[in-house]
Amino acid sequence: MKKYNPQEIESKWQKKWEKEEIYKAEDRSKKSKKYILLEFPYPSGAGLHVGHCRSYSALDAIARKKRMEGYNVLFPIGWDAFGLPTENYAIKHGIHPKAATAQNIKNFRRQIESLGLSFDWSREINTTDPVYYKWTQWIFLKLFEKRLAYQAEMPINWCPSCKIGLANEEVVDGKCERCGTLVEKKIRKQWMLKITAYADRLIKDLEKVDYPERVKTQQINWIGRSCGTEVKFKLNAKTPNAKDYLNVFTTRPDTLFGCTYLVVAPEHEVIRDQETGIRNYEEVKSYIKKATKKSDLERTELVKEKTGVELKGIKAINPVNNEEIPIFVADYVLPHYGTGAIMAVPAHDERDFEFAKKYKIDIRRVIIPNNDLKSFFMQGSFNGDVEKELKKNNLNYAINNKGGFYITLKLSDLDNYIRIIKKHLKKEFWCEVIGTKTIFIYDDGEIIDVANERDAIKALKKCKEFYEPMNVHYNLWEMLWNCEFYHDILCFTEDGININSDFLDGLKTEKAKEKIIKWLEEKEVGKRAVNYKLRDWIFSRQHYWGEPIPLVHCEKCGTVPIPEKDLPVELPYVEKYEPTKTGKSPLANISGWVNVKCPKCGGKAKRETDTMPNWAGSSWYFMRYIDPGNNKELASKEKLKYWMPVDWYNGGMEH
């Protein structure tokens, strides 16, 4: 028997398959189609890794099976080749990004062909080919025409060493992927794509696609749609030419009477606007500098200790009670969520509760459970057989291993429970009931029903065991928080019934929401609003290796699009493609390329020197596979109609 020689035998058949084009898809076929798509590779200098082989061979088996079942199968391949990884590789190895890309693609193709995968190589695409990115630029122009591409000042990940903006994916453990320097947040003018305009449709259209439920859930959570209210808080500041109010988004307007402070993101414009009115501005500026070194994930991590600095010298006015409340800057608030400012209701939000305890801010309960009360006491604080009386009166309790009694009550049980406590409470002790009401019962028979801050201070002072040695550190709610049994009531985050809320008292959550929204709208200090976690896409990079943005800036006409007939705007070849010290793209240094005539008036103009992110080309590649040789349009409508949608995709779930 002849020995199997893979190099000889596999090479022979691979050449035969290629010559006979047995894997070539037909654009016009009477067969039913199957479009099988894989996440196309980024051709790095390292070549293929086992992850490529694993996913490609699995999808190759599907493609072969579908062909044998009689389908017209499109199984294409191409290269996602623009972006920072290639630029980093080029800088490290002293080879131009264009040459590095060609070299890497050549090696990738050789390796893929050696695997014998059944790709239709006649449809090969390359995002760095001007023939391809002509249409990436065309898509950008269409978005610009519809005002879906715009410029705005945005906080971005900034590497102070490389002097470039970084995508979240280019930040590793808070450091620049390229050089390892700690990344900061910096405000820069960026080109943006208005994907938020499609937020609702991105959710609704999930009904039309056959995605796994976990993928749909991920997209819904990524969009993060929430219905709520935008509330206007007036500022008592007198800073010239600055806004005299703060807009805050909340999903719980029913808790407005419990708002005791506001928090703004370090990037919020109010800090810059009110600079002269903030007495501790240097302290605030120092805090902001530290905050810019943290990633969004670090800033919003639930378990981390909350930090902040009060903006001394300015206060906000709560519109429902005209109470002046402090404003803090804190890094746990992000600039791109809602308005970049939140109203803090510490009795009904765990994050706000921890913050308020730390900075000794008033904690005011305005929502209570529908009909629930809790009480806790130690066995040694009572005379007589308390347990026997609890049983006799059918009151629910449990005893922990230290002899502590955990009691749960209904409001109808309260009077009976107070009678038992007053009868058996020892001298020097007190007992609390927390929930629908907050009541303290003392050994002298006094009962304090806590309805406001004054009552809370009085109740705390009578708890001498705690107050006298620790009054510097404690407020009433802090003291009670030490008993974990009360956590869910002291910081009650669910729906319930309003208290301490003036005209909302006694209303259940949904009715209270409707009433307060109506009141805010009548007073013109608030309105219904929908908010999204989703933010517009930062679409520009200060890199060299990317698609040029097809716009010019004219002294007379402003920002002007390049005519479609002049596309593509080709990326010029430059010797120096390293980042500049100014933070601008290396393209800004090529005066012969930058300085042009305005397409509109013929006057002096300058090209846009930011480039697109590498995701620009990879956002639409699946459509170009359908008609890769078309130079008149992105792809033929007839062919798109035949091949779309993709029938089977293998790639990142986030795609």
XYZ file of C-alpha atoms in Angstrom:
655
model
C 0.000 0.000 0.000
C 1.310 3.416 -0.976
C 2.171 5.618 1.998
C -0.100 8.646 2.487
C 1.813 11.860 1.736
C -0.343 14.828 2.801
C 1.879 17.490 1.195
C 1.667 15.740 -2.168
C -1.905 14.433 -2.146
C -3.636 17.414 -0.537
C -1.781 19.899 -2.716
C -2.775 17.940 -5.825
C -6.496 17.965 -5.026
C -6.523 21.547 -3.797
C -5.115 22.684 -7.155
C -7.731 20.621 -8.982
C -10.587 22.088 -6.901
C -9.282 25.603 -7.559
C -8.920 25.026 -11.306
C -12.405 23.585 -11.654
C -13.920 26.279 -9.388
C -16.089 23.724 -7.640
C -16.692 26.076 -4.685
C -17.676 29.080 -6.760
C -21.174 30.371 -5.982
C -23.577 31.237 -8.816
C -25.343 34.608 -8.734
C -28.201 33.354 -10.864
C -29.236 29.844 -10.003
C -32.458 27.886 -9.855
C -31.169 26.207 -6.700
C -32.119 27.456 -3.256
C -29.316 29.527 -1.767
C -27.378 29.304 1.480
C -25.192 32.247 2.489
C -22.682 30.990 5.060
C -20.576 33.730 6.607
C -17.673 33.719 9.002
C -16.157 36.660 10.856
C -13.414 37.593 8.422
C -9.884 37.591 9.844
C -7.614 40.452 10.782
C -4.347 39.429 9.084
C -1.775 39.850 11.844
C 1.926 39.170 11.514
C 1.589 36.078 13.715
C -0.479 34.222 11.103
C -3.388 31.868 11.773
C -3.967 30.563 15.272
C -5.922 27.530 16.418
C -9.065 29.632 16.972
C -9.194 30.436 13.239
C -8.801 26.777 12.290
C -11.386 25.637 14.811
C -14.193 27.946 13.677
C -13.330 27.898 9.948
C -13.250 24.098 9.714
C -16.582 23.826 11.568
C -18.284 26.227 9.156
C -16.534 24.579 6.201
C -18.211 21.294 7.152
C -21.593 23.056 7.105
C -20.868 24.602 3.682
C -19.866 21.255 2.199
C -22.922 19.537 3.633
C -25.260 22.195 2.174
C -23.653 21.841 -1.268
C -24.204 18.076 -1.136
C -27.828 18.731 -0.215
C -28.241 20.654 -3.479
C -27.956 24.272 -2.322
C -26.207 27.098 -4.130
C -23.724 27.979 -1.375
C -21.904 31.280 -0.909
C -18.962 30.765 1.469
C -16.631 33.759 0.984
C -13.411 35.022 2.589
C -11.672 38.389 2.881
C -9.474 40.586 5.047
C -10.274 43.128 7.748
C -6.946 44.924 7.474
C -7.167 48.600 8.531
C -6.627 49.774 12.113
C -4.305 50.065 15.066
C -2.966 46.469 15.289
C -1.320 46.710 11.855
C -0.051 50.209 12.615
C 1.468 48.924 15.872
C 3.072 45.997 14.029
C 4.466 48.346 11.392
C 6.000 50.695 13.964
C 7.484 47.802 15.949
C 9.058 46.092 12.923
C 9.953 49.174 10.880
C 7.790 48.160 7.931
C 5.147 50.365 6.308
C 1.519 49.398 7.189
C 0.728 48.888 3.499
C 3.648 46.481 3.060
C 2.872 44.768 6.373
C -0.747 44.237 5.314
C 0.228 42.734 1.935
C 2.752 40.463 3.619
C 0.339 39.316 6.322
C -2.483 38.653 3.843
C -0.164 36.590 1.640
C 0.788 34.428 4.611
C -2.788 34.073 5.851
C -4.028 33.029 2.431
C -1.246 30.441 2.072
C -2.133 28.946 5.451
C -5.883 28.910 4.789
C -5.424 27.309 1.353
C -3.246 24.611 2.900
C -6.171 23.648 5.128
C -8.250 22.882 2.024
C -11.221 24.971 3.135
C -13.958 25.371 0.544
C -13.973 29.181 0.236
C -15.089 30.950 -2.917
C -11.830 32.846 -3.516
C -13.292 34.679 -6.507
C -15.080 36.957 -4.011
C -12.027 37.804 -1.876
C -12.141 41.360 -0.479
C -9.675 43.585 1.372
C -10.874 46.577 3.416
C -7.623 48.478 2.638
C -8.110 48.249 -1.130
C -9.255 51.662 -2.515
C -11.741 49.788 -4.725
C -13.341 48.521 -1.508
C -13.062 51.559 0.742
C -14.465 53.796 -1.969
C -17.806 52.373 -0.868
C -17.004 52.684 2.844
C -16.475 56.397 2.152
C -19.669 56.503 0.077
C -21.629 55.095 3.046
C -20.118 57.803 5.278
C -21.210 60.517 2.829
C -24.768 59.175 2.837
C -24.793 59.296 6.639
C -23.359 62.828 6.552
C -26.065 63.946 4.093
C -28.751 62.671 6.490
C -27.030 64.388 9.457
C -26.296 60.996 10.972
C -22.566 61.796 10.919
C -21.632 64.855 12.944
C -18.803 66.345 15.003
C -18.951 66.777 18.776
C -16.628 67.183 21.709
C -16.503 63.856 23.515
C -14.496 62.256 26.312
C -12.287 59.610 24.746
C -9.648 57.157 25.934
C -6.414 59.079 25.482
C -2.862 57.744 25.586
C -0.636 60.610 26.803
C 2.451 58.871 25.423
C 1.257 57.960 21.911
C -0.905 61.107 21.723
C -3.809 59.161 20.214
C -7.407 58.307 21.003
C -8.150 54.662 21.699
C -11.268 52.523 21.381
C -12.276 50.567 24.503
C -10.921 47.443 22.810
C -7.503 49.103 22.508
C -7.271 49.643 26.268
C -5.965 46.633 28.213
C -6.152 46.763 32.037
C -6.439 50.539 31.839
C -3.322 50.834 29.687
C -2.605 51.609 26.038
C -2.381 48.422 24.002
C 0.506 49.909 22.010
C 2.865 51.265 24.679
C 1.504 50.244 28.079
C 0.968 53.812 29.352
C -1.967 54.463 31.702
C -4.872 55.776 29.640
C -6.674 59.002 30.544
C -9.992 60.541 29.557
C -9.671 63.594 27.355
C -12.223 65.837 25.668
C -11.661 65.981 21.907
C -13.706 66.898 18.875
C -14.642 63.650 17.159
C -16.734 62.467 14.248
C -19.775 60.604 15.542
C -22.371 58.305 13.970
C -25.862 58.809 15.353
C -26.772 55.177 16.040
C -28.998 56.306 18.914
C -31.499 57.445 16.270
C -32.130 53.731 15.618
C -32.208 52.556 19.247
C -35.910 51.626 19.321
C -35.758 49.962 15.915
C -32.714 47.921 16.988
C -34.883 46.472 19.747
C -38.116 46.087 17.786
C -36.492 44.474 14.750
C -35.096 41.659 16.898
C -38.531 40.092 16.383
C -37.660 39.656 12.696
C -34.379 37.765 13.095
C -33.586 34.211 14.061
C -30.965 34.958 16.726
C -30.382 32.924 19.904
C -32.238 34.459 22.853
C -28.986 35.248 24.686
C -27.867 37.353 21.706
C -31.157 39.263 21.696
C -30.887 39.814 25.448
C -27.337 41.093 25.062
C -28.428 43.617 22.441
C -31.393 44.804 24.523
C -29.113 45.270 27.551
C -26.497 47.032 25.402
C -29.121 49.509 24.197
C -30.436 49.872 27.749
C -33.735 51.613 27.022
C -35.362 53.111 30.099
C -38.447 55.301 30.418
C -38.336 58.044 32.981
C -38.370 61.758 33.610
C -36.017 64.650 33.024
C -36.081 67.036 35.982
C -34.728 70.587 36.016
C -32.865 71.606 39.196
C -32.146 75.327 39.439
C -28.695 76.393 40.637
C -28.136 79.143 43.161
C -24.848 80.122 41.449
C -24.329 83.581 40.005
C -21.622 82.714 37.458
C -21.954 84.917 34.324
C -22.833 83.226 30.995
C -23.376 79.834 32.671
C -26.549 77.766 32.757
C -28.560 78.353 35.925
C -29.956 74.807 36.058
C -29.012 71.136 35.871
C -31.048 68.572 33.942
C -31.242 65.183 35.612
C -32.691 61.929 34.237
C -34.420 59.531 36.644
C -36.578 56.436 36.310
C -38.008 57.079 39.801
C -39.521 60.579 39.856
C -41.780 59.329 42.669
C -38.743 59.514 44.989
C -38.048 63.209 44.284
C -38.947 64.269 47.834
C -36.160 61.942 49.029
C -33.491 63.541 46.833
C -30.891 65.068 49.183
C -27.992 65.696 46.784
C -27.025 65.622 43.100
C -24.026 63.950 41.489
C -22.412 64.983 38.206
C -19.865 63.133 36.094
C -16.296 64.496 36.155
C -16.746 65.444 32.501
C -19.978 67.396 33.057
C -20.063 70.893 31.561
C -21.399 72.447 34.789
C -17.937 72.119 36.341
C -16.313 74.139 33.568
C -19.221 76.616 33.422
C -19.216 77.252 37.173
C -15.433 77.291 37.606
C -15.357 80.779 39.164
C -18.197 79.934 41.540
C -16.715 76.668 42.871
C -14.696 77.636 45.954
C -12.682 74.382 46.037
C -12.046 74.237 42.279
C -8.431 73.024 42.676
C -9.614 70.080 44.783
C -12.314 69.299 42.191
C -9.790 69.547 39.339
C -7.424 67.155 41.137
C -10.257 64.632 41.608
C -11.230 64.882 37.943
C -7.635 64.216 36.874
C -7.632 60.965 38.865
C -11.040 59.983 37.476
C -9.814 60.336 33.884
C -7.341 57.506 34.491
C -10.133 55.014 35.203
C -12.074 52.977 32.652
C -15.890 53.099 32.531
C -15.941 49.575 33.993
C -13.763 50.602 36.941
C -15.886 53.681 37.556
C -19.201 51.832 37.674
C -18.052 48.736 39.554
C -20.676 48.159 42.252
C -18.367 46.777 44.928
C -15.810 49.591 44.845
C -15.774 52.345 47.459
C -17.592 55.421 46.193
C -15.581 58.633 46.123
C -16.506 62.198 45.318
C -15.936 65.882 46.044
C -18.602 68.446 46.855
C -18.795 71.475 44.548
C -18.592 74.030 47.335
C -20.086 77.399 46.536
C -22.992 76.171 44.427
C -26.181 74.381 45.414
C -29.107 72.899 43.533
C -32.729 73.571 44.431
C -35.075 70.586 44.616
C -38.130 71.707 42.602
C -40.681 69.870 44.771
C -39.749 71.482 48.104
C -37.383 74.360 47.159
C -34.734 72.849 49.413
C -31.086 73.677 48.695
C -29.057 70.488 48.299
C -25.338 69.902 47.688
C -23.828 68.882 44.349
C -20.980 66.376 44.199
C -18.691 65.296 41.386
C -18.180 61.515 41.483
C -16.608 59.096 39.035
C -19.397 56.505 39.340
C -21.550 58.765 37.146
C -20.732 58.523 33.430
C -21.079 61.496 31.073
C -22.836 59.589 28.315
C -25.622 58.039 30.401
C -28.704 60.227 30.638
C -27.660 63.817 31.166
C -24.398 63.017 32.954
C -26.055 64.055 36.236
C -28.168 62.065 38.687
C -30.447 62.904 41.571
C -29.390 60.869 44.577
C -32.055 59.314 46.781
C -29.965 57.441 49.348
C -32.838 55.715 51.127
C -33.829 53.989 47.887
C -30.602 53.312 45.972
C -27.744 51.248 47.446
C -25.030 53.183 45.630
C -26.437 56.516 46.840
C -26.913 55.093 50.343
C -23.228 54.142 50.664
C -22.188 57.537 49.337
C -24.508 59.426 51.698
C -23.264 57.474 54.716
C -19.657 58.257 53.823
C -20.220 61.987 53.289
C -22.828 62.432 56.054
C -25.649 63.496 53.738
C -29.261 63.342 54.862
C -30.967 60.002 54.154
C -34.705 60.547 53.809
C -37.140 57.661 53.391
C -40.009 58.403 51.032
C -41.025 54.900 49.886
C -42.056 52.099 52.233
C -43.085 48.492 51.663
C -46.814 48.049 51.236
C -47.469 46.558 54.655
C -44.225 45.199 56.097
C -42.413 45.902 59.373
C -39.305 44.420 60.917
C -37.845 44.494 64.409
C -34.730 43.044 66.028
C -33.709 42.673 69.674
C -31.287 40.667 71.785
C -32.689 38.218 74.342
C -30.924 39.937 77.242
C -32.691 43.254 76.655
C -36.081 42.031 77.950
C -37.594 40.856 81.221
C -39.834 37.819 81.376
C -40.609 35.251 78.697
C -40.877 37.428 75.570
C -40.764 34.415 73.266
C -43.862 33.001 74.960
C -45.759 36.275 74.413
C -44.719 36.426 70.757
C -46.050 32.896 70.248
C -49.242 33.669 72.137
C -49.957 36.650 69.876
C -49.076 34.748 66.656
C -46.187 37.103 65.826
C -43.581 35.738 63.391
C -40.032 35.510 64.675
C -36.752 33.655 64.281
C -33.777 33.377 66.647
C -30.164 33.537 65.485
C -27.290 31.602 67.066
C -26.430 34.580 69.292
C -29.875 34.804 70.840
C -31.105 37.643 68.661
C -34.794 37.802 67.762
C -35.785 38.642 64.161
C -39.440 39.685 64.049
C -41.539 40.310 60.911
C -44.844 42.100 61.353
C -47.856 43.334 59.490
C -49.081 46.857 60.175
C -52.087 45.354 61.972
C -49.659 43.671 64.432
C -47.924 46.916 65.431
C -50.015 48.015 68.425
C -49.866 44.544 69.964
C -46.100 44.376 69.429
C -45.547 47.818 71.035
C -47.553 46.667 74.071
C -45.301 43.605 74.486
C -42.108 45.679 74.085
C -43.199 48.333 76.616
C -44.155 45.604 79.091
C -40.840 43.731 78.981
C -38.159 46.239 77.944
C -35.310 46.474 80.510
C -33.844 49.727 81.782
C -31.131 51.272 79.595
C -32.515 49.521 76.474
C -34.621 50.512 73.504
C -36.193 48.701 70.537
C -36.937 49.804 66.996
C -39.580 48.892 64.419
C -38.631 49.645 60.801
C -40.732 49.491 57.645
C -44.088 51.036 56.900
C -43.321 53.169 59.947
C -40.065 53.910 61.767
C -40.681 53.758 65.502
C -38.328 53.730 68.502
C -39.590 52.471 71.867
C -37.576 53.392 74.973
C -37.324 52.066 78.505
C -39.043 55.184 79.858
C -42.113 54.430 77.754
C -41.484 57.178 75.183
C -42.246 56.295 71.570
C -40.685 58.329 68.774
C -42.343 58.005 65.369
C -39.589 59.144 62.993
C -41.108 61.287 60.260
C -38.290 63.740 59.556
C -34.656 64.565 60.260
C -35.497 66.261 63.569
C -37.209 63.085 64.817
C -34.264 60.998 63.615
C -31.761 63.093 65.609
C -33.949 62.902 68.723
C -34.287 59.104 68.348
C -30.542 58.660 67.871
C -29.659 60.783 70.906
C -31.818 58.590 73.130
C -29.913 55.500 71.901
C -27.085 56.414 74.285
C -25.232 53.130 73.845
C -24.490 54.173 70.250
C -24.802 57.922 70.172
C -22.555 59.063 72.999
C -19.315 57.281 71.960
C -19.862 57.485 68.203
C -22.004 60.515 67.419
C -19.210 61.961 65.261
C -19.571 59.078 62.817
C -23.177 57.972 63.064
C -26.553 59.045 61.865
C -29.682 57.036 62.606
C -29.623 55.118 59.342
C -25.947 54.222 59.692
C -26.622 52.791 63.135
C -29.499 50.670 61.869
C -27.481 49.581 58.815
C -25.186 47.641 61.150
C -27.998 45.116 61.498
C -28.118 43.300 58.137
C -31.711 42.267 58.858
C -32.806 45.842 58.042
C -30.860 46.354 54.818
C -33.726 45.704 52.421
C -36.004 48.139 54.294
C -33.525 50.905 55.136
C -32.477 51.025 51.511
C -35.756 50.004 49.919
C -35.326 49.868 46.135
C -38.622 48.274 45.128
C -42.047 49.747 44.404
C -44.103 50.662 47.444
C -46.099 53.487 49.024
C -45.015 57.122 49.295
C -44.433 58.802 52.645
C -42.845 62.166 53.547
C -43.807 63.274 50.043
C -46.489 65.937 50.510
C -49.124 65.468 47.794
C -47.811 61.988 46.923
C -48.297 60.524 50.407
C -50.210 57.255 50.432
C -49.928 56.657 46.681
C -48.525 53.449 45.249
C -45.470 53.790 43.003
C -47.122 53.817 39.569
C -49.779 56.341 40.583
C -47.172 58.460 42.343
C -45.045 58.499 39.183
C -47.933 59.684 37.053
C -48.912 62.385 39.523
C -45.389 63.791 39.963
C -44.721 63.810 36.201
C -47.939 65.737 35.620
C -46.967 68.180 38.392
C -43.455 68.695 36.948
C -44.834 69.313 33.457
C -47.422 71.791 34.757
C -44.681 73.687 36.625
C -42.399 73.418 33.541
C -39.587 71.903 35.601
C -39.678 68.397 34.137
C -40.967 66.166 31.345
C -41.269 62.533 30.322
C -38.112 61.211 28.677
C -36.628 58.034 27.279
C -32.985 57.311 27.936
C -30.552 54.771 26.509
C -27.268 53.337 27.694
C -26.403 53.162 24.023
C -24.370 56.154 22.889
C -23.451 57.471 19.484
C -20.445 55.809 17.866
C -17.147 57.704 18.091
C -16.087 57.204 14.501
C -12.836 59.110 14.055
C -9.281 58.127 14.935
C -6.065 60.118 15.004
C -4.252 57.216 13.328
C -2.660 56.891 9.920
C -3.765 53.406 8.902
C -7.456 53.891 8.207
C -9.930 55.113 5.599
C -9.686 58.895 5.031
C -12.927 60.671 5.927
C -14.176 62.187 2.623
C -14.750 65.763 3.810
C -12.980 69.105 3.522
C -13.166 72.147 5.777
C -13.617 75.351 3.796
C -12.949 78.824 5.218
C -16.151 80.035 3.534
C -18.484 77.023 3.192
C -17.686 75.118 6.372
C -17.565 71.306 6.201
C -18.120 70.119 2.627
C -18.417 66.524 1.328
C -16.186 65.256 -1.452
C -18.298 64.647 -4.610
C -19.099 60.966 -5.172
C -17.412 61.070 -8.582
C -14.094 61.871 -6.834
C -14.187 58.834 -4.576
C -12.165 57.153 -3.323
C -10.117 59.671 -1.381
C -7.011 57.528 -1.269
C -4.800 57.250 1.769
C -1.495 58.913 0.772
C 1.744 56.988 1.126
C 3.923 58.550 3.829
C 7.323 57.688 5.237
C 6.399 58.768 8.784
C 3.172 57.232 10.036
C 3.967 57.341 13.769
C 1.682 59.386 16.078
C 2.350 63.120 16.179
C 3.165 65.092 19.331
C 0.147 67.316 18.711
C -2.356 64.455 18.956
C -3.457 65.002 15.352
C -3.343 62.296 12.713
C 0.000 61.928 10.878
C -1.974 62.953 7.762
C -2.109 66.512 9.133
C 1.621 66.886 8.342
C 1.193 66.217 4.593
C 0.521 69.747 3.351
C 0.309 68.665 -0.303
C -2.522 66.304 0.556
C -4.243 68.444 3.193
C -4.480 71.749 1.290
C -7.091 71.523 -1.470
C -9.762 73.576 -3.193
C -13.282 73.528 -1.852
C -15.522 71.380 -4.117
C -18.323 73.890 -3.548
C -16.773 77.355 -4.011
C -13.262 76.649 -5.268
C -11.716 78.532 -2.339
C -9.064 77.399 0.116
C -9.910 74.278 2.079
C -8.260 71.564 4.140
C -9.010 67.873 4.101
C -10.293 66.147 7.216
C -7.216 64.405 8.647
C -8.861 62.001 11.103
C -9.342 58.513 9.711
C -12.101 55.961 10.269
C -11.856 53.096 12.791
C -11.084 49.629 11.422
C -14.727 48.689 12.164
C -15.820 51.010 9.350
C -14.924 48.486 6.648
C -16.024 45.468 8.661
C -19.526 46.859 9.216
C -20.708 46.097 5.710
C -18.296 43.484 4.233
C -20.994 40.795 4.094
C -22.797 42.862 1.436
C -19.699 43.424 -0.701
C -19.049 39.665 -0.891
C -22.267 39.493 -2.891
C -20.922 41.734 -5.672
C -17.182 42.375 -5.075
C -16.318 43.565 -8.591
C -19.041 46.218 -8.879
C -17.535 49.689 -9.361
C -20.863 51.453 -10.040
C -22.608 50.708 -6.759
C -21.988 49.104 -3.407
C -23.662 45.940 -4.685
C -26.358 45.054 -7.196
C -29.860 45.264 -5.699
C -30.801 42.146 -7.637
C -27.899 40.167 -6.148
C -28.521 41.535 -2.667
C -32.134 40.447 -2.903
C -31.095 36.928 -3.977
C -28.371 36.302 -1.371
C -29.565 38.190 1.684
C -30.093 37.582 4.513
C -27.092 35.604 5.738
C -28.293 32.115 6.644
C -25.522 31.072 8.999
C -22.960 33.241 10.787
C -20.028 32.182 12.933
C -18.255 34.963 14.819
C -18.341 37.174 17.873
C -21.723 37.196 19.610
C -21.544 41.003 19.907
C -21.578 41.291 16.094
